Amino acid sequence: MAESDIPDGWQARGTPPTLFRRFPFPDYPATRRFLDALADLSAQAGVHPQNINFGSGYVNVTLDATASGAADAGLARRIDALLAQG
Amino acid sequence: MAESDIPDGWQARGTPPTLFRRFPFPDYPATRRFLDALADLSAQAGVHPQNINFGSGYVNVTLDATASGAADAGLARRIDALLAQG
């Protein structure tokens, strides 16, 4: 995955590369709102992250590597955009 | 944490021990229903798991060790009961 294809704030991990980002939140309600928005986005998009790992104040998101060998940068940007809606 | 205090299907991990259980599901909608029920339970109980880790077909739940040194077996059993509602 070319550096230029990795959205700001995300890390490429593994081979083929998945995309990973940690989203910190001040409290559980804020974390919950993000998780709900992420579930709605997944339903709309018909895809969901490979893994979501969360506690009261953070959500770690890992996006699958696709058949073409790179995780979905467009999905990463749509997830980022959920923050602006929060 | 005494063996007898660990609900069936859960594992005690670490010192002080947290409680861990993996819940497998046949598909993402079933996973989603369990996550939503878990969020409702957390809101009602006023406590939430230390960590939840999920993908399309599983949810891994880790419950905090409490000040008394044992994770909350009662909460574990209430989470188990959500399966019966699914």
XYZ file of C-alpha atoms in Angstrom:
172
model
C 0.000 0.000 0.000
C 1.607 3.281 -1.071
C 2.111 5.851 1.693
C -0.018 8.265 -0.293
C -2.972 5.865 -0.134
C -3.056 5.775 3.674
C -5.577 8.280 5.060
C -4.242 10.631 7.742
C -4.382 9.111 11.188
C -4.491 5.516 9.939
C -1.702 2.961 9.973
C -1.106 0.189 7.438
C -0.406 -3.072 9.292
C 0.494 -6.540 8.073
C 0.749 -8.217 4.680
C -1.500 -7.709 2.832
C -1.988 -4.468 4.756
C -5.014 -3.806 6.904
C -5.772 -0.234 7.973
C -5.856 0.520 11.697
C -6.908 3.613 13.635
C -7.535 4.309 17.319
C -10.326 6.803 18.078
C -10.213 8.186 21.644
C -13.360 9.569 23.324
C -13.874 11.500 26.562
C -16.516 9.149 27.968
C -18.684 6.091 27.317
C -21.690 7.982 25.847
C -19.410 9.570 23.213
C -17.872 6.154 22.511
C -21.357 4.673 22.177
C -22.490 7.366 19.727
C -19.504 6.637 17.497
C -20.144 2.876 17.642
C -23.790 3.391 16.686
C -22.822 5.674 13.786
C -20.274 3.082 12.679
C -22.941 0.341 12.767
C -25.257 2.516 10.650
C -22.471 3.193 8.158
C -21.692 -0.536 7.955
C -25.340 -1.299 7.251
C -25.502 1.383 4.533
C -22.194 0.437 2.954
C -22.833 -3.310 3.183
C -19.341 -3.808 4.557
C -18.070 -3.799 8.097
C -14.638 -3.545 9.632
C -12.667 -6.753 10.105
C -12.402 -5.986 13.798
C -13.622 -3.379 16.266
C -12.153 -3.314 19.748
C -13.558 -0.889 22.284
C -13.626 0.108 25.923
C -15.342 2.986 27.672
C -13.115 5.655 26.135
C -11.780 4.349 22.832
C -12.624 2.465 19.671
C -9.916 0.668 17.690
C -10.923 -0.037 14.096
C -9.200 -2.494 11.745
C -10.249 -2.619 8.081
C -9.728 -5.731 5.965
C -7.180 -5.927 3.271
C -9.137 -6.425 0.031
C -8.504 -8.829 -2.827
C -6.572 -6.073 -4.596
C -4.157 -6.070 -1.681
C -5.012 -2.789 0.024
C -7.556 -2.002 2.706
C -10.407 0.294 1.759
C -9.131 3.864 2.139
C -12.521 5.190 1.063
C -14.224 3.369 3.937
C -11.560 4.744 6.307
C -12.407 8.291 5.194
C -16.139 7.650 5.637
C -15.445 6.456 9.179
C -13.376 9.584 9.843
C -16.300 11.678 8.622
C -18.499 10.196 11.391
C -16.432 12.176 13.909
C -17.498 15.439 12.320
C -21.157 14.394 12.776
C -20.657 13.567 16.460
C -10.923 -16.125 42.013
C -12.151 -19.542 43.133
C -12.976 -21.990 40.341
C -16.494 -22.231 41.687
C -16.990 -18.470 41.137
C -16.274 -18.650 37.407
C -19.494 -18.929 35.385
C -19.589 -21.751 32.837
C -18.016 -20.763 29.537
C -15.938 -17.943 31.015
C -12.215 -17.916 31.708
C -10.426 -16.076 34.510
C -7.385 -14.269 33.084
C -4.647 -12.215 34.705
C -3.999 -10.909 38.216
C -6.313 -9.627 39.539
C -8.446 -11.854 37.308
C -10.661 -10.481 34.589
C -13.388 -12.695 33.132
C -13.242 -13.475 29.417
C -15.696 -15.190 27.081
C -15.921 -15.583 23.305
C -19.442 -15.612 21.842
C -19.611 -16.982 18.261
C -22.478 -16.018 15.914
C -23.514 -17.343 12.502
C -23.578 -13.936 10.806
C -23.227 -10.182 11.274
C -26.928 -9.473 11.982
C -26.852 -11.969 14.874
C -23.603 -10.410 16.122
C -25.174 -6.963 15.890
C -28.258 -8.023 17.871
C -26.056 -9.315 20.683
C -23.975 -6.115 20.691
C -27.115 -3.986 20.881
C -28.501 -6.104 23.733
C -25.140 -5.805 25.502
C -25.220 -2.016 25.115
C -28.744 -1.920 26.585
C -27.659 -4.101 29.501
C -24.638 -1.834 30.117
C -26.895 1.211 30.174
C -29.322 -0.464 32.607
C -26.611 -1.851 34.861
C -24.536 1.336 34.780
C -21.413 -0.727 34.139
C -19.826 -1.856 30.935
C -17.244 -4.461 30.074
C -13.583 -3.428 30.216
C -13.219 -4.442 26.594
C -15.368 -5.743 23.755
C -13.696 -7.028 20.627
C -15.844 -8.073 17.684
C -15.851 -9.018 14.037
C -18.670 -10.140 11.783
C -19.150 -13.495 13.507
C -17.944 -13.185 17.103
C -17.895 -10.987 20.179
C -15.121 -11.330 22.771
C -16.066 -9.858 26.144
C -13.632 -9.022 28.961
C -15.004 -7.956 32.352
C -12.944 -5.839 34.753
C -11.483 -7.211 37.906
C -13.183 -5.294 40.713
C -11.661 -3.709 43.804
C -12.433 -6.896 45.716
C -10.182 -8.764 43.319
C -12.672 -10.719 41.269
C -14.505 -9.799 38.099
C -18.262 -9.531 38.293
C -19.647 -13.059 37.907
C -23.179 -11.681 38.217
C -22.640 -9.414 35.214
C -21.190 -12.377 33.291
C -24.374 -14.350 33.964
C -26.562 -11.425 32.860
C -24.584 -11.268 29.616
C -25.066 -15.020 29.116
C -28.796 -14.524 29.608
C -28.866 -12.175 26.585
C -28.225 -15.199 24.365
C -31.484 -16.768 25.472
C -33.325 -13.608 24.387
C -31.696 -13.563 20.917
